[in-house]
Coordinates of C-alpha atoms and ligand atoms in Angstrom, one line a residue:
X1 CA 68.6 -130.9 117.6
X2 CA 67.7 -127.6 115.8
X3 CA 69.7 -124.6 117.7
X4 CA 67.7 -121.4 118.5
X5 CA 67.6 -118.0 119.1
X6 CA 67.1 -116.2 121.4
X7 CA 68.1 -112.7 123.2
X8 CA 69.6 -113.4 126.9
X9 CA 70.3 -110.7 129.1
X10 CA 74.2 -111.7 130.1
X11 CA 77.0 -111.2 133.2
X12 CA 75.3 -108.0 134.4
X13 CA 77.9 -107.1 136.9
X14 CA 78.1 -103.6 138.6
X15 CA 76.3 -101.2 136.3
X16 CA 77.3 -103.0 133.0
X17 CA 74.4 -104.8 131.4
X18 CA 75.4 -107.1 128.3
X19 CA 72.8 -108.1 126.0
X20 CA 73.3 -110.7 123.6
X21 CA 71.5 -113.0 121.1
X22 CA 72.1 -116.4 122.0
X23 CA 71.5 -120.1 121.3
X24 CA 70.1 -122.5 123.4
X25 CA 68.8 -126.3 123.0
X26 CA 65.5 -126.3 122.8
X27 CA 63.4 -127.5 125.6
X28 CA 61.5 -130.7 126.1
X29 CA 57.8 -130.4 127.2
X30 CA 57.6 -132.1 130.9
X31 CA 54.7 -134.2 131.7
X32 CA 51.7 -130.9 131.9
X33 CA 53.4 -128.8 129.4
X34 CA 53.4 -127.5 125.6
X35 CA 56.8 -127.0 123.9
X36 CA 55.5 -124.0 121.8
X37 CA 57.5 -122.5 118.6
X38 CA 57.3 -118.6 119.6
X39 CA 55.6 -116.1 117.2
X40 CA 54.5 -112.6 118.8
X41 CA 56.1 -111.3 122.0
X42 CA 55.6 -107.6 123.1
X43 CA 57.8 -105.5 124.9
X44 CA 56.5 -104.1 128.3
X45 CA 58.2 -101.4 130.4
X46 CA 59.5 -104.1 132.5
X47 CA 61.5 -105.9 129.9
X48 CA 63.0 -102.4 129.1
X49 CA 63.9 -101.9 132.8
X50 CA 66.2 -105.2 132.9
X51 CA 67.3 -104.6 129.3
X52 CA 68.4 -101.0 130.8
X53 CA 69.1 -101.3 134.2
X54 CA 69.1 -105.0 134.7
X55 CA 66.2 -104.1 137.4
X56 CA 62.7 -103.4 137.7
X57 CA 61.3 -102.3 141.3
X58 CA 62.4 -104.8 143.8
X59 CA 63.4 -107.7 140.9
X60 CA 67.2 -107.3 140.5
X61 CA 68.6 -109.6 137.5
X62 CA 71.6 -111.3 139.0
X63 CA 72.5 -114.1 136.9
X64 CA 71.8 -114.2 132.7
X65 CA 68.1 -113.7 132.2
X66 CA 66.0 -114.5 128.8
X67 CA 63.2 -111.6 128.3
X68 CA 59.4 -111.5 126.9
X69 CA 56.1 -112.3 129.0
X70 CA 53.6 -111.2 126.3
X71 CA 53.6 -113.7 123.9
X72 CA 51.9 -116.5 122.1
X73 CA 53.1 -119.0 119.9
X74 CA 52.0 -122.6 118.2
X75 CA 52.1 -125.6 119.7
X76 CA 55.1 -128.1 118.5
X77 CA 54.9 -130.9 120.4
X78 CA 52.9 -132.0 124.1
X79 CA 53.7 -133.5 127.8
X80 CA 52.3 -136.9 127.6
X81 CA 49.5 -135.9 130.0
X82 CA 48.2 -132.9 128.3
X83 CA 44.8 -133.5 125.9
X84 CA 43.9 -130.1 125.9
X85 CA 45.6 -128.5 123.1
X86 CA 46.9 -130.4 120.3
X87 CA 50.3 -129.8 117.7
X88 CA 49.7 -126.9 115.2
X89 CA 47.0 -124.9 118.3
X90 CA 47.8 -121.3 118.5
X91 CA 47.8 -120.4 122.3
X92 CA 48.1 -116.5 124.0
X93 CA 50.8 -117.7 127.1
X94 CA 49.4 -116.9 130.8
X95 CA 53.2 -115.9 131.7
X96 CA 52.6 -116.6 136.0
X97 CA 52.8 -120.0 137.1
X98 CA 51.2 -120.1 140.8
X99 CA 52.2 -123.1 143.4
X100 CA 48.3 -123.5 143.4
X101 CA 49.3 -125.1 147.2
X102 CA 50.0 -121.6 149.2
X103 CA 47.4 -119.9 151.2
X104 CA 46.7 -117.4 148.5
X105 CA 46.3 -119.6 145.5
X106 CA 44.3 -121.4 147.9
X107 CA 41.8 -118.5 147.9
X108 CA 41.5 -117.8 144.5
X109 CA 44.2 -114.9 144.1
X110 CA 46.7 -117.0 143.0
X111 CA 48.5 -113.6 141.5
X112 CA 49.4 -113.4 145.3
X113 CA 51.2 -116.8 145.1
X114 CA 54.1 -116.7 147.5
X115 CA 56.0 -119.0 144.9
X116 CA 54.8 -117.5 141.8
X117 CA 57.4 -118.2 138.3
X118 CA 57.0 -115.6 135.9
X119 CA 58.2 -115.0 132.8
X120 CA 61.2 -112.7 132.7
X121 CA 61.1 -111.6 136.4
X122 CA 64.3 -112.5 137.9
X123 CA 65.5 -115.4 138.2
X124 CA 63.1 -117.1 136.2
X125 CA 63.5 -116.8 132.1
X126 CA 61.1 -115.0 130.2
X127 CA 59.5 -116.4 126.2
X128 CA 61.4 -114.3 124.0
X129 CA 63.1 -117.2 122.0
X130 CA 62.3 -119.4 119.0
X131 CA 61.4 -123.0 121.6
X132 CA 59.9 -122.2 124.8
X133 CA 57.6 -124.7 127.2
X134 CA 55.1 -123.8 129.2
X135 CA 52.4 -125.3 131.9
X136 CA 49.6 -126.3 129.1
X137 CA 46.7 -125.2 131.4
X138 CA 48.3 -121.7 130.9
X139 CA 47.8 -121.6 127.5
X140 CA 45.0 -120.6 126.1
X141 CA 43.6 -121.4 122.4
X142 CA 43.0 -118.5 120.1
X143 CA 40.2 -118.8 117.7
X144 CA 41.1 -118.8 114.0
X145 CA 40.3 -115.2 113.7
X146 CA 42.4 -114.3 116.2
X147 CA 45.9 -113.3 115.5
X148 CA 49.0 -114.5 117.4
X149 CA 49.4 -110.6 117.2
X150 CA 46.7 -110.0 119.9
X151 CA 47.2 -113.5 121.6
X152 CA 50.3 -111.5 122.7
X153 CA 48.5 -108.3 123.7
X154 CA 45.8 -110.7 126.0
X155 CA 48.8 -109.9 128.7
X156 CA 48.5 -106.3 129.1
X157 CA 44.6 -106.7 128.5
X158 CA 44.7 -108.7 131.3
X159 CA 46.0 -106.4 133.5
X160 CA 43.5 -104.0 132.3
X161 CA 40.5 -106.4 133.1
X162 CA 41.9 -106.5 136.3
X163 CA 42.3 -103.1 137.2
X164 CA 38.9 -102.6 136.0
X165 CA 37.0 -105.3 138.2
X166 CA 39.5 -103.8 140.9
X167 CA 37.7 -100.7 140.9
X168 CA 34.3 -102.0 140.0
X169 CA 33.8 -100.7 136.6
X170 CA 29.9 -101.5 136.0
X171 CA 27.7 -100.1 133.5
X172 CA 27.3 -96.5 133.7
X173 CA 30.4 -95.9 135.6
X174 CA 32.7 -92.5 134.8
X175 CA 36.0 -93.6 135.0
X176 CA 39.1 -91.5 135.2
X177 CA 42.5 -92.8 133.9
X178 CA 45.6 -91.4 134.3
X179 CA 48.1 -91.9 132.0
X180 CA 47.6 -92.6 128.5
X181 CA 50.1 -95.7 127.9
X182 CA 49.3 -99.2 126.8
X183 CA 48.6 -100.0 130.1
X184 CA 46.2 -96.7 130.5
X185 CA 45.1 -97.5 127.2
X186 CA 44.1 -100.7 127.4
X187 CA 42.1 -100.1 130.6
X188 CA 40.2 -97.3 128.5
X189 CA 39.2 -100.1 126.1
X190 CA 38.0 -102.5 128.8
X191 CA 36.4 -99.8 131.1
X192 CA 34.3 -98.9 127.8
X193 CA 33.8 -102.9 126.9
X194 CA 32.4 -103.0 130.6
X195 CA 29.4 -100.7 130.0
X196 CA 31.8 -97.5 131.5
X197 CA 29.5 -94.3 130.1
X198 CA 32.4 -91.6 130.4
X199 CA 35.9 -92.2 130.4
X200 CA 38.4 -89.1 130.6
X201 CA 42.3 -89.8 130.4
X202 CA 45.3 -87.9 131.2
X203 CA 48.6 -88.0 130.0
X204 CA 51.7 -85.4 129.7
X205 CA 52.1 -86.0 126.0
X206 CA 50.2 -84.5 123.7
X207 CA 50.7 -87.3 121.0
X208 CA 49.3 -90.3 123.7
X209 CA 46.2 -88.0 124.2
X210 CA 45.7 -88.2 120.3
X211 CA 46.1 -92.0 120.9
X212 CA 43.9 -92.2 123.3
X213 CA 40.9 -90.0 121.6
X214 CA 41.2 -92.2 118.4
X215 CA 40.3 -95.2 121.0
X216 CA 37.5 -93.7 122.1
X217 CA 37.9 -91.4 125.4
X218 CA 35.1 -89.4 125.6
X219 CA 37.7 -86.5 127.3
X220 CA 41.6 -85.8 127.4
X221 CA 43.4 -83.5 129.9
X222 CA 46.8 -83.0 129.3
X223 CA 48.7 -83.2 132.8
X224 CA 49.5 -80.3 134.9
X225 CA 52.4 -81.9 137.5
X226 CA 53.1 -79.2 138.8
X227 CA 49.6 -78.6 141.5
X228 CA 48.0 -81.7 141.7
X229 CA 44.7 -79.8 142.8
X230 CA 44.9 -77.4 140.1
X231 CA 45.4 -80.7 137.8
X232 CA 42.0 -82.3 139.4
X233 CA 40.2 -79.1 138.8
X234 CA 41.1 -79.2 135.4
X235 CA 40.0 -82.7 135.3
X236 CA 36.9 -81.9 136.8
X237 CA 36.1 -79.2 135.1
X238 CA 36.8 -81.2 131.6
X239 CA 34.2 -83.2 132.5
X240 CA 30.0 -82.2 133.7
X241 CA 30.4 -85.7 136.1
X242 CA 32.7 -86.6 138.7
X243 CA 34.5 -90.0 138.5
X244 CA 33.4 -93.1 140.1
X245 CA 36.2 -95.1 139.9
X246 CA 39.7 -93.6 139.0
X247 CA 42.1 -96.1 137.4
X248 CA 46.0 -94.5 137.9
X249 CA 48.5 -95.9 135.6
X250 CA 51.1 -93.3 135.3
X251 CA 53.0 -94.0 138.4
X252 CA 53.8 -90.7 138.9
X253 CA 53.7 -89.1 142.4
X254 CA 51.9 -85.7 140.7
X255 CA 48.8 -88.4 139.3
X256 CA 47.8 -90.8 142.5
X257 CA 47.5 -86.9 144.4
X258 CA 45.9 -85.7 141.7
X259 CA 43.4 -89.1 141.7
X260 CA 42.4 -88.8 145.0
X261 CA 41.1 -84.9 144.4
X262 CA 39.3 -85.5 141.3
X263 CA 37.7 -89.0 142.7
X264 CA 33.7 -88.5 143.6
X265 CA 33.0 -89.4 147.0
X266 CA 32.7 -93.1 147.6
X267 CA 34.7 -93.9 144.9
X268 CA 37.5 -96.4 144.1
X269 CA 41.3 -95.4 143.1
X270 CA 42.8 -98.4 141.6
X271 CA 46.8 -98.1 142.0
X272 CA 48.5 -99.7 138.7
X273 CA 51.3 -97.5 137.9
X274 CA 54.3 -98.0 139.9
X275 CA 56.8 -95.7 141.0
X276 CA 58.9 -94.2 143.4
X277 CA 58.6 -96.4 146.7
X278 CA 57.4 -93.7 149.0
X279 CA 54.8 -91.4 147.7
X280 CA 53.2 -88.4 149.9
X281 CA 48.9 -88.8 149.5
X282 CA 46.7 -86.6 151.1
X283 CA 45.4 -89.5 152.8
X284 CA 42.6 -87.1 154.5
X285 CA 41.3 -86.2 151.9
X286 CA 40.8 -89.9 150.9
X287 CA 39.6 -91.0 154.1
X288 CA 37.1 -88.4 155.1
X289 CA 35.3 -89.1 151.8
X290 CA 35.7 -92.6 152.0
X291 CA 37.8 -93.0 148.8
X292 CA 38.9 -96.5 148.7
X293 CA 42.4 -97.0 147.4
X294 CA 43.4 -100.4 146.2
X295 CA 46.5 -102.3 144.7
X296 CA 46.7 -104.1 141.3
X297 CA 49.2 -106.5 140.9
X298 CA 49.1 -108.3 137.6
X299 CA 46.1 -110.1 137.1
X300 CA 43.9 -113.2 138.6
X301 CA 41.7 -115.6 136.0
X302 CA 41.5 -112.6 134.0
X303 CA 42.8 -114.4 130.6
X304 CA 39.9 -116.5 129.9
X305 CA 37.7 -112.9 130.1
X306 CA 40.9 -111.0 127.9
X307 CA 40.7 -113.5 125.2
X308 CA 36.7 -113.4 124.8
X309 CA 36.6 -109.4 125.2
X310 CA 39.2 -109.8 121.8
X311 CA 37.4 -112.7 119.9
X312 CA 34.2 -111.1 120.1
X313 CA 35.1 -108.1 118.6
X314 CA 34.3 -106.2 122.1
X315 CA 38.1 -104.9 121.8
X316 CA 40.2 -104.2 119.3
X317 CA 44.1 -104.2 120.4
X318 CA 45.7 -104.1 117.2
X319 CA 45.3 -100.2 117.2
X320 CA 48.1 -100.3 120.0
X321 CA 50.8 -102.0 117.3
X322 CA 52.7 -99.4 116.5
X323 CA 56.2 -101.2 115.5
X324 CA 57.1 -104.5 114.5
X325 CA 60.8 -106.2 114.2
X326 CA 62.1 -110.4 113.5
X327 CA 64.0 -111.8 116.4
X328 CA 67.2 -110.8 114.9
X329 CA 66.8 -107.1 115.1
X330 CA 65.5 -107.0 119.0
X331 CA 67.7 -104.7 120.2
X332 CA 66.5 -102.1 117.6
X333 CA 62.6 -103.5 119.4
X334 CA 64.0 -102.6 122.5
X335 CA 65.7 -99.3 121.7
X336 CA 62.5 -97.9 120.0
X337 CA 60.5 -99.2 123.1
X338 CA 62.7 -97.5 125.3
X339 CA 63.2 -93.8 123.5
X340 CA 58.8 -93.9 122.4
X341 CA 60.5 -93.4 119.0
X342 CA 58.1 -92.7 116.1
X343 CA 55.2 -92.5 118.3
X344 CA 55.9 -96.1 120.0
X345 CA 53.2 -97.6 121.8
X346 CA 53.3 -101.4 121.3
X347 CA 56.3 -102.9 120.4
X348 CA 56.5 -106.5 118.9
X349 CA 58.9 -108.7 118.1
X350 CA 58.1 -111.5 115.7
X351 CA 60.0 -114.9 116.6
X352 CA 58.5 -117.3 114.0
Ligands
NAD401 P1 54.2 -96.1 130.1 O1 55.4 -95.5 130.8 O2 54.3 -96.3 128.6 O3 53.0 -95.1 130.4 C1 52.9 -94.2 131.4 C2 52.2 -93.0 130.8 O4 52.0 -92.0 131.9 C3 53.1 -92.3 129.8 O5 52.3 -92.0 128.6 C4 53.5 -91.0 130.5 O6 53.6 -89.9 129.6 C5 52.3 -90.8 131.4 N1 52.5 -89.9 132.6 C6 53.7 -89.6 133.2 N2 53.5 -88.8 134.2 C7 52.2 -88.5 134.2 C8 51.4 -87.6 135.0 N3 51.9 -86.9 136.0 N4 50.0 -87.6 134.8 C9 49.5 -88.3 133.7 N5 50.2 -89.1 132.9 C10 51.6 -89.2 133.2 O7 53.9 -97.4 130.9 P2 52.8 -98.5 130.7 O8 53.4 -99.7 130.0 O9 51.5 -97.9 130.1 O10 52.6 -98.9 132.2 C11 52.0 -98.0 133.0 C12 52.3 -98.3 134.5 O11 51.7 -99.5 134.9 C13 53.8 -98.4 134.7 O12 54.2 -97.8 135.9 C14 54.0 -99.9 134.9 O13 55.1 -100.3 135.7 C15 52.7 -100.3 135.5 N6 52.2 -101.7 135.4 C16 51.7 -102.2 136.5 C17 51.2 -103.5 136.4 C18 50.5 -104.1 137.7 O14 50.4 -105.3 137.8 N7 50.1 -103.3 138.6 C19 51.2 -104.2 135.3 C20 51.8 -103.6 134.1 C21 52.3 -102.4 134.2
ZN402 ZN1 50.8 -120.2 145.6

């Protein structure tokens, strides 16, 4: 057996997080799945949380922990009952496998399984490694022309298509996002891809703003955290329209109060970013101009849609690359994920 590598997330005990490379045996495919040889995985905020803080929201890492859930790799060998994919097929990885038997995966929105396993969300291990199997109907073929690269990005894309059918992006629609992100970025890109007409983003940094022009916003504000009302003035008097549907991916406190000023009438406020747990919202506001205000919480059969948005040429993520390390030097990945060194935006590491 050929060792691997991978980077495992060990003995986190009190406030002491140890992070090591580490070799395991590689896996065997079970019955359904691929055993895939890894080659793109991208760092998201969440993997820097555990790699920090050995927690993210409500997921506490208690026991040794292998990161990555963007990713993509090759097929290296198959379950005896798959005849989907084949040896030497590049997949993107879904990274959520549902119980498809609970009330919720019943009903289609299975990203509300009650027994959902996903990659690098405690206690289940993430892709970041050399090996890794996975449920095949999960993984999903890229086209020659599509790179394992952005079969890695399909995750956060996902989210974005998502968020987007969350608040009903349609043709025509003026969209506000707030916070400029991958995550805010990516929803820019798929709000534009859904026939959006206007789309004005907001950030505190200057140098995401710059980002976000070169991907096409049609209008940048930079953030004013101070008076949320001031801030949706300034929004709305950026703009000669009022948005229909307001996509927040910032998290901050400052932005979801802001969102609900600067929001037309009737319109949706999608609620991706997370942060604090309790967050003041003039709720009146909201209600007495029937702004509906919805959660987002991953994504539901939203790969299939991610992957054709990419192959088509309807998107192009690999603007949102902005570093790339081998296995070996992840920490360095993570550490320049963490600080936004040099202008980070998407990090990836390169397992093959
Ligand atoms: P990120 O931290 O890179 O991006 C957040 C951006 O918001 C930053 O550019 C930051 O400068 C900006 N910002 C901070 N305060 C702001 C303010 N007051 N107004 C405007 N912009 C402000 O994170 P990301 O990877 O882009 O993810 C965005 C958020 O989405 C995070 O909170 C993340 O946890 C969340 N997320 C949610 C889901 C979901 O399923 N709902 C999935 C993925 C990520
Ligand atoms: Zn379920």
């Amino acid at each position: 057996t050929v060792i691997g590598d991978c980077p495992r997330k060990s003995g986190t005990s009190g406030h002491l997080t140890l992070w090591a490379l580490e070799n395991t045996t590689i896996p065997q495919p079970a019955k359904h799945e691929v055993q895939l040889r890894m080659k793109a995985v991208g760092i998201c905020g969440s993997d820097v949380h555990y790699w920090e803080h050995g927690q993210c929201g409500r997921f506490v890492v208690t026991s040794p922990m292998i990161l990555g859930h963007e990713a993509s790799g090759i097929v290296s060998a198959v379950g005896e009952a798959v005849t989907t994919l084949a040896v030497g097929d590049r997949v993107a990885i879904e990274p959520g496998i549902p119980c498809y038997f609970c009330s919720f995966c019943k009903e289609g929105r299975y990203n509300l399984c009650v027994d959902m396993k996903f990659n690098a969300t405690p206690p289940v291990d993430g892709s970041l490694r050399q090996f890794y199997c996975h449920p095949a109907n999960l993984c999903f073929k890229l086209p020659d022309h599509v790179s394992c690269e952005e079969g890695a990005l399909l995750e956060p894309l996902a989210v974005a298509v998502h968020s987007c059918r969350r608040g009903n992006v349609q043709l025509g629609s003026r969209v506000l996002i707030c916070g400029a992100g991958p995550i805010g970025l990516v929803c820019l890109l798929t709000a534009k891809a859904m026939g959006a007409e206007k789309v004005v983003i907001t950030d505190i940094l200057n140098s995401r703003l710059e980002v976000a022009k070169k991907l096409g916003a049609d209008v940048t504000v930079l953030a004013d955290i101070k008076d949320p009302q001031r801030m949706a003035e300034k929004i709305n008097a950026a703009c000669s329209w009022l948005p229909d549907v307001t996509i927040e991916c910032s998290g901050a406190a400052s932005s979801l109060q802001s969102a609900v000023f600067a929001t037309r009438p009737g319109g949706n406020i999608v609620t991706v970013g997370r942060g604090p747990r309790n967050v003041e919202v003039p709720i009146a506001d909201a209600s007495s101009r029937e702004i509906d205000i919805k959660g987002v919480f991953r994504y539901v059969n939203c790969y299939p849609t991610a992957l054709q948005m990419v192959a088509s040429g309807l998107v192009d993520v690999k603007p949102l690359i902005s570093h790339r390390f081998p296995l070996t030097e992840s920490v360095k990945a993570f550490e320049t994920a963490k600080s936004g060194a040099d202008s980070a935006i998407k990090v990836i590491i390169e397992c093959g």
